[in-house]
mmCIF file of C-alpha atoms in Angstrom:
data_model
loop_
_atom_site.group_PDB
_atom_site.id
_atom_site.type_symbol
_atom_site.label_atom_id
_atom_site.label_comp_id
_atom_site.label_asym_id
_atom_site.label_seq_id
_atom_site.Cartn_x
_atom_site.Cartn_y
_atom_site.Cartn_z
ATOM 1 C CA MET A 1 75.372 121.968 105.489
ATOM 2 C CA LYS A 2 77.536 120.836 108.420
ATOM 3 C CA SER A 3 74.806 121.560 110.990
ATOM 4 C CA LYS A 4 72.304 119.501 108.980
ATOM 5 C CA LEU A 5 74.755 116.586 108.759
ATOM 6 C CA LEU A 6 75.474 116.707 112.492
ATOM 7 C CA ALA A 7 71.761 116.791 113.259
ATOM 8 C CA PHE A 8 71.203 113.799 111.005
ATOM 9 C CA LEU A 9 73.997 111.801 112.623
ATOM 10 C CA ALA A 10 72.709 112.668 116.081
ATOM 11 C CA SER A 11 69.219 111.489 115.130
ATOM 12 C CA VAL A 12 70.690 108.239 113.819
ATOM 13 C CA ALA A 13 72.547 107.754 117.091
ATOM 14 C CA LEU A 14 69.343 108.236 119.094
ATOM 15 C CA ALA A 15 67.224 106.007 116.877
ATOM 16 C CA THR A 16 69.680 103.150 116.804
ATOM 17 C CA SER A 17 70.321 103.333 120.539
ATOM 18 C CA LEU A 18 66.588 102.876 121.091
ATOM 19 C CA CYS A 19 65.910 100.102 118.587
ATOM 20 C CA SER A 20 69.143 98.172 118.052
ATOM 21 C CA THR A 21 70.339 95.339 120.216
ATOM 22 C CA PRO A 22 73.311 95.935 122.521
ATOM 23 C CA ALA A 23 76.721 94.981 121.170
ATOM 24 C CA VAL A 24 77.640 91.445 122.214
ATOM 25 C CA ALA A 25 80.509 89.145 121.432
ATOM 26 C CA GLN A 26 80.347 88.010 117.808
ATOM 27 C CA THR A 27 82.290 85.616 115.595
ATOM 28 C CA LYS A 28 82.104 87.472 112.270
ATOM 29 C CA ILE A 29 83.001 90.943 111.063
ATOM 30 C CA VAL A 30 81.245 92.678 108.205
ATOM 31 C CA LEU A 31 83.695 95.246 106.836
ATOM 32 C CA GLY A 32 82.084 98.199 105.078
ATOM 33 C CA HIS A 33 84.311 99.750 102.424
ATOM 34 C CA VAL A 34 84.144 102.115 99.461
ATOM 35 C CA ALA A 35 85.295 101.343 95.915
ATOM 36 C CA THR A 36 88.840 102.688 96.064
ATOM 37 C CA SER A 37 92.335 101.264 95.896
ATOM 38 C CA GLU A 38 93.099 102.763 99.322
ATOM 39 C CA ILE A 39 91.549 99.615 100.851
ATOM 40 C CA ALA A 40 94.116 97.366 99.121
ATOM 41 C CA GLY A 41 95.499 95.977 102.398
ATOM 42 C CA ALA A 42 92.106 94.667 103.485
ATOM 43 C CA PHE A 43 91.361 93.353 100.004
ATOM 44 C CA ALA A 44 94.613 91.366 100.064
ATOM 45 C CA ALA A 45 94.002 90.130 103.608
ATOM 46 C CA ASP A 46 90.652 88.712 102.563
ATOM 47 C CA ALA A 47 91.736 87.316 99.182
ATOM 48 C CA GLU A 48 94.911 85.715 100.549
ATOM 49 C CA GLY A 49 93.012 84.127 103.441
ATOM 50 C CA TYR A 50 94.769 86.002 106.248
ATOM 51 C CA PHE A 51 91.477 86.731 107.996
ATOM 52 C CA LYS A 52 90.418 83.069 107.825
ATOM 53 C CA GLN A 53 93.812 81.863 109.023
ATOM 54 C CA THR A 54 93.213 83.608 112.344
ATOM 55 C CA GLY A 55 89.745 82.071 112.613
ATOM 56 C CA LEU A 56 88.110 85.370 111.768
ATOM 57 C CA PRO A 57 85.402 85.268 109.080
ATOM 58 C CA VAL A 58 85.236 88.667 107.379
ATOM 59 C CA GLU A 59 82.519 89.645 104.916
ATOM 60 C CA MET A 60 83.452 92.519 102.618
ATOM 61 C CA GLN A 61 80.522 94.895 102.053
ATOM 62 C CA LEU A 62 80.738 97.637 99.412
ATOM 63 C CA ILE A 63 79.019 100.859 100.544
ATOM 64 C CA PRO A 64 79.032 103.596 97.867
ATOM 65 C CA LEU A 65 78.994 106.742 100.030
ATOM 66 C CA ASN A 66 81.352 107.333 102.955
ATOM 67 C CA PRO A 67 78.831 109.354 105.029
ATOM 68 C CA SER A 68 76.687 106.189 105.079
ATOM 69 C CA MET A 69 79.337 104.370 107.123
ATOM 70 C CA PRO A 70 78.573 105.813 110.608
ATOM 71 C CA PRO A 71 74.850 104.924 110.436
ATOM 72 C CA ALA A 72 75.790 101.447 109.155
ATOM 73 C CA LEU A 73 78.055 100.963 112.184
ATOM 74 C CA GLN A 74 75.489 102.321 114.607
ATOM 75 C CA SER A 75 72.814 99.928 113.314
ATOM 76 C CA ASN A 76 75.300 97.004 113.428
ATOM 77 C CA ALA A 77 74.857 96.390 109.698
ATOM 78 C CA VAL A 78 78.658 96.448 109.609
ATOM 79 C CA GLN A 79 81.028 96.032 112.526
ATOM 80 C CA ILE A 80 84.057 97.812 111.064
ATOM 81 C CA ALA A 81 83.998 100.481 108.367
ATOM 82 C CA THR A 82 86.574 102.379 106.335
ATOM 83 C CA ILE A 83 85.749 105.972 107.250
ATOM 84 C CA THR A 84 87.542 109.054 106.020
ATOM 85 C CA SER A 85 89.072 111.310 108.644
ATOM 86 C CA THR A 86 86.612 114.140 108.021
ATOM 87 C CA THR A 87 83.527 111.896 108.162
ATOM 88 C CA PHE A 88 84.864 110.307 111.357
ATOM 89 C CA MET A 89 85.355 113.665 113.078
ATOM 90 C CA GLN A 90 81.922 114.908 112.035
ATOM 91 C CA ALA A 91 80.279 111.698 113.268
ATOM 92 C CA VAL A 92 81.974 111.918 116.666
ATOM 93 C CA ASP A 93 81.181 115.632 116.877
ATOM 94 C CA GLY A 94 77.571 114.720 116.130
ATOM 95 C CA GLY A 95 77.407 112.415 119.153
ATOM 96 C CA LEU A 96 78.275 108.960 117.805
ATOM 97 C CA ASP A 97 80.591 106.939 120.042
ATOM 98 C CA LEU A 98 82.998 105.645 117.403
ATOM 99 C CA VAL A 99 86.620 104.576 117.819
ATOM 100 C CA ILE A 100 89.514 103.942 115.450
ATOM 101 C CA VAL A 101 90.581 100.293 115.619
ATOM 102 C CA ALA A 102 93.297 100.360 112.942
ATOM 103 C CA GLU A 103 95.133 102.862 110.806
ATOM 104 C CA GLY A 104 94.105 103.287 107.204
ATOM 105 C CA SER A 105 96.117 105.320 104.700
ATOM 106 C CA VAL A 106 97.873 108.636 104.282
ATOM 107 C CA GLY A 107 97.995 110.651 101.084
ATOM 108 C CA ALA A 108 101.567 111.572 100.213
ATOM 109 C CA LYS A 109 102.204 114.777 98.278
ATOM 110 C CA SER A 110 103.414 112.689 95.349
ATOM 111 C CA SER A 111 100.117 110.793 95.119
ATOM 112 C CA LYS A 112 98.102 111.147 91.921
ATOM 113 C CA ASN A 113 95.385 108.730 93.034
ATOM 114 C CA PHE A 114 92.918 111.545 93.824
ATOM 115 C CA ALA A 115 91.944 114.285 91.419
ATOM 116 C CA ALA A 116 89.420 116.807 90.199
ATOM 117 C CA PHE A 117 88.322 115.386 86.854
ATOM 118 C CA ALA A 118 86.383 117.499 84.337
ATOM 119 C CA LYS A 119 84.415 116.294 81.331
ATOM 120 C CA ASN A 120 85.531 117.179 77.846
ATOM 121 C CA GLY A 121 84.051 120.465 76.688
ATOM 122 C CA SER A 122 83.395 121.747 80.221
ATOM 123 C CA GLY A 123 85.899 124.564 79.833
ATOM 124 C CA ILE A 124 87.267 123.942 83.323
ATOM 125 C CA GLN A 125 90.981 124.635 83.573
ATOM 126 C CA LYS A 126 91.421 126.331 86.957
ATOM 127 C CA ALA A 127 89.662 126.840 90.279
ATOM 128 C CA GLN A 128 87.689 129.881 89.117
ATOM 129 C CA ASP A 129 86.167 127.835 86.294
ATOM 130 C CA PHE A 130 84.255 125.676 88.794
ATOM 131 C CA VAL A 131 82.001 128.597 89.752
ATOM 132 C CA GLY A 132 78.432 127.758 88.742
ATOM 133 C CA LYS A 133 79.345 124.168 87.862
ATOM 134 C CA LYS A 134 77.974 120.864 89.178
ATOM 135 C CA VAL A 135 80.597 118.633 90.792
ATOM 136 C CA GLY A 136 80.068 115.021 91.836
ATOM 137 C CA VAL A 137 81.634 114.043 95.172
ATOM 138 C CA PRO A 138 81.616 110.704 97.047
ATOM 139 C CA GLY A 139 79.768 112.234 99.983
ATOM 140 C CA VAL A 140 79.195 115.789 101.202
ATOM 141 C CA GLY A 141 81.574 116.179 104.128
ATOM 142 C CA ALA A 142 83.674 113.212 102.991
ATOM 143 C CA ILE A 143 87.371 113.859 102.643
ATOM 144 C CA LEU A 144 87.558 114.440 98.889
ATOM 145 C CA GLN A 145 84.874 117.099 99.069
ATOM 146 C CA VAL A 146 86.651 118.745 102.022
ATOM 147 C CA TRP A 147 89.981 118.687 100.151
ATOM 148 C CA PHE A 148 88.347 120.177 97.083
ATOM 149 C CA ARG A 149 86.640 122.917 99.096
ATOM 150 C CA LYS A 150 90.006 123.747 100.668
ATOM 151 C CA TRP A 151 91.659 123.887 97.236
ATOM 152 C CA LEU A 152 88.950 126.247 95.982
ATOM 153 C CA THR A 153 89.414 128.468 99.029
ATOM 154 C CA ILE A 154 93.197 128.562 98.619
ATOM 155 C CA ASN A 155 92.614 129.766 95.068
ATOM 156 C CA GLY A 156 90.151 132.470 96.056
ATOM 157 C CA VAL A 157 86.916 130.697 95.147
ATOM 158 C CA ASP A 158 83.954 130.478 97.532
ATOM 159 C CA PRO A 159 82.887 126.775 97.626
ATOM 160 C CA LYS A 160 79.280 127.933 98.028
ATOM 161 C CA ARG A 161 79.385 128.994 94.386
ATOM 162 C CA VAL A 162 79.791 125.337 93.363
ATOM 163 C CA THR A 163 76.904 122.836 93.365
ATOM 164 C CA PHE A 164 77.875 119.485 94.883
ATOM 165 C CA VAL A 165 76.140 116.252 93.908
ATOM 166 C CA GLU A 166 76.599 113.196 96.131
ATOM 167 C CA SER A 167 77.560 110.150 94.102
ATOM 168 C CA GLY A 168 79.484 106.958 94.804
ATOM 169 C CA PHE A 169 82.757 106.307 92.984
ATOM 170 C CA PRO A 170 81.222 103.671 90.650
ATOM 171 C CA GLN A 171 78.730 106.262 89.351
ATOM 172 C CA HIS A 172 81.301 108.917 88.444
ATOM 173 C CA ALA A 173 81.955 107.723 84.905
ATOM 174 C CA ASP A 174 78.227 107.533 84.111
ATOM 175 C CA LEU A 175 77.620 111.023 85.518
ATOM 176 C CA ILE A 176 80.396 112.462 83.369
ATOM 177 C CA ARG A 177 79.304 110.499 80.298
ATOM 178 C CA GLY A 178 75.667 111.515 80.711
ATOM 179 C CA GLY A 179 76.437 115.163 81.407
ATOM 180 C CA SER A 180 74.725 115.195 84.808
ATOM 181 C CA VAL A 181 77.783 116.908 86.281
ATOM 182 C CA ASP A 182 80.591 119.020 84.872
ATOM 183 C CA ALA A 183 83.278 117.384 86.973
ATOM 184 C CA VAL A 184 83.866 114.842 89.726
ATOM 185 C CA ILE A 185 86.301 114.624 92.620
ATOM 186 C CA THR A 186 87.354 111.029 92.304
ATOM 187 C CA ALA A 187 90.013 108.396 93.008
ATOM 188 C CA GLU A 188 91.693 105.366 91.540
ATOM 189 C CA PRO A 189 90.713 103.006 90.027
ATOM 190 C CA ILE A 190 87.754 105.073 88.756
ATOM 191 C CA LEU A 191 90.069 107.890 87.730
ATOM 192 C CA GLY A 192 92.158 105.664 85.474
ATOM 193 C CA ARG A 193 89.072 104.145 83.888
ATOM 194 C CA MET A 194 87.696 107.547 82.926
ATOM 195 C CA LEU A 195 91.045 108.663 81.542
ATOM 196 C CA ASP A 196 91.314 105.499 79.454
ATOM 197 C CA SER A 197 87.791 106.070 78.139
ATOM 198 C CA ASN A 198 88.705 109.632 77.132
ATOM 199 C CA LEU A 199 85.763 111.032 79.085
ATOM 200 C CA GLY A 200 87.722 114.067 80.234
ATOM 201 C CA TYR A 201 90.901 115.231 81.891
ATOM 202 C CA VAL A 202 92.523 115.928 85.259
ATOM 203 C CA VAL A 203 92.232 119.558 86.337
ATOM 204 C CA THR A 204 94.362 119.066 89.442
ATOM 205 C CA PRO A 205 95.509 116.185 91.640
ATOM 206 C CA MET A 206 94.221 116.719 95.155
ATOM 207 C CA VAL A 207 96.904 115.746 97.687
ATOM 208 C CA SER A 208 99.799 117.545 96.046
ATOM 209 C CA ASN A 209 98.064 120.887 96.655
ATOM 210 C CA PHE A 210 98.701 120.752 100.393
ATOM 211 C CA ASP A 211 101.764 121.323 102.554
ATOM 212 C CA ARG A 212 102.008 117.915 104.198
ATOM 213 C CA PRO A 213 100.756 114.328 103.871
ATOM 214 C CA LEU A 214 97.118 114.021 104.931
ATOM 215 C CA PRO A 215 95.325 111.158 106.722
ATOM 216 C CA ILE A 216 92.763 109.691 104.360
ATOM 217 C CA PHE A 217 90.795 107.045 106.252
ATOM 218 C CA TYR A 218 90.724 104.825 109.307
ATOM 219 C CA TYR A 219 89.192 101.460 110.169
ATOM 220 C CA VAL A 220 86.451 102.403 112.619
ATOM 221 C CA SER A 221 84.026 100.594 114.911
ATOM 222 C CA THR A 222 81.613 101.538 117.653
ATOM 223 C CA ARG A 223 83.148 101.680 121.113
ATOM 224 C CA ALA A 224 80.575 99.144 122.331
ATOM 225 C CA TYR A 225 81.556 96.605 119.664
ATOM 226 C CA ALA A 226 85.283 97.135 120.138
ATOM 227 C CA ASN A 227 84.988 96.718 123.907
ATOM 228 C CA ALA A 228 82.845 93.584 123.560
ATOM 229 C CA ASN A 229 85.130 91.957 120.961
ATOM 230 C CA PRO A 230 88.776 92.743 121.788
ATOM 231 C CA GLU A 231 90.039 89.397 120.448
ATOM 232 C CA LEU A 232 88.322 89.886 117.081
ATOM 233 C CA ILE A 233 89.729 93.404 116.813
ATOM 234 C CA ALA A 234 93.221 92.088 117.564
ATOM 235 C CA LYS A 235 92.859 89.378 114.911
ATOM 236 C CA PHE A 236 91.599 91.941 112.435
ATOM 237 C CA ARG A 237 94.632 94.166 113.018
ATOM 238 C CA ASP A 238 97.091 91.284 112.686
ATOM 239 C CA SER A 239 95.474 90.084 109.454
ATOM 240 C CA LEU A 240 95.385 93.614 108.080
ATOM 241 C CA LYS A 241 99.116 94.028 108.704
ATOM 242 C CA LYS A 242 99.758 90.866 106.691
ATOM 243 C CA GLY A 243 97.496 92.132 103.923
ATOM 244 C CA ILE A 244 99.339 95.438 103.737
ATOM 245 C CA ALA A 245 102.706 93.661 103.637
ATOM 246 C CA PHE A 246 101.410 91.440 100.839
ATOM 247 C CA ALA A 247 100.138 94.450 98.873
ATOM 248 C CA GLU A 248 103.513 96.180 99.142
ATOM 249 C CA SER A 249 105.393 93.067 98.014
ATOM 250 C CA ASN A 250 102.934 91.953 95.317
ATOM 251 C CA PRO A 251 101.552 95.063 93.617
ATOM 252 C CA GLU A 252 100.390 93.337 90.437
ATOM 253 C CA ARG A 253 98.384 90.627 92.201
ATOM 254 C CA THR A 254 97.003 93.249 94.531
ATOM 255 C CA LYS A 255 95.725 95.265 91.579
ATOM 256 C CA GLY A 256 93.758 92.179 90.604
ATOM 257 C CA TYR A 257 92.191 92.139 94.069
ATOM 258 C CA ILE A 258 91.362 95.836 93.765
ATOM 259 C CA ALA A 259 89.493 95.023 90.547
ATOM 260 C CA LYS A 260 87.654 92.161 92.251
ATOM 261 C CA TYR A 261 86.448 94.112 95.288
ATOM 262 C CA THR A 262 85.675 97.411 93.566
ATOM 263 C CA GLY A 263 84.050 95.898 90.466
ATOM 264 C CA MET A 264 86.463 97.603 88.104
ATOM 265 C CA PRO A 265 87.783 95.877 84.945
ATOM 266 C CA SER A 266 91.148 94.251 85.601
ATOM 267 C CA GLU A 267 92.780 96.120 82.716
ATOM 268 C CA VAL A 268 91.848 99.397 84.411
ATOM 269 C CA ALA A 269 93.044 98.333 87.853
ATOM 270 C CA SER A 270 96.349 97.176 86.366
ATOM 271 C CA LYS A 271 97.212 100.797 85.548
ATOM 272 C CA ILE A 272 96.822 102.118 89.084
ATOM 273 C CA PRO A 273 100.069 103.817 90.212
#
């Protein structure tokens, strides 16, 4: 699976280098992001006008699957993307010249924002019960799938005995409801919505299974874009810092922004830890 992904990313790098225009100085940033509360700092920076205050127009672009981020950057469809640490490393290993322009988030051991969620009646209670089951993940090779594979391995289960189905966070509830999968590896605010709808239950939170806090995602750009637009990158970082500070000081308003940018109902977002 990894070799196929690396080959795909390498082919994307070659194709886009041949047909895309060289990176030049620009006045707008399209920020590609997934539908998760981990992006709260950027959501607040946009909603509170911190990006605009620095003279930096930012367009927020929801992209369902994290492995789609590197090709989107390479084609210049987005200029900065929220990329999980595992997807970033695989993309660079596959030949894409990407760079981290700002820190993202770290999963503390106490976090319950990420979990393996099973549908009612699936019979899944422990790692061994996932054998032969279909599990929805927000990208093969994305961090939640890697965490889950590691958890299975720790508990003596070969991940190859589990069938993984790529699906964006917004589709997880429908997949569980329709029975297309037996479980999903998901995150807030989707997790809370499914719990409130009584679609299933948490088998295990993800981050607490590991020995230390884990890096979740970074804000990433191509090296060519970052080198051509150092002032925009600096403005983006400064605005992001303000957005993060706002999110920490105003959690309830920030939950409203999470609902706005992820498309989740506000009553669901309000319950995010």
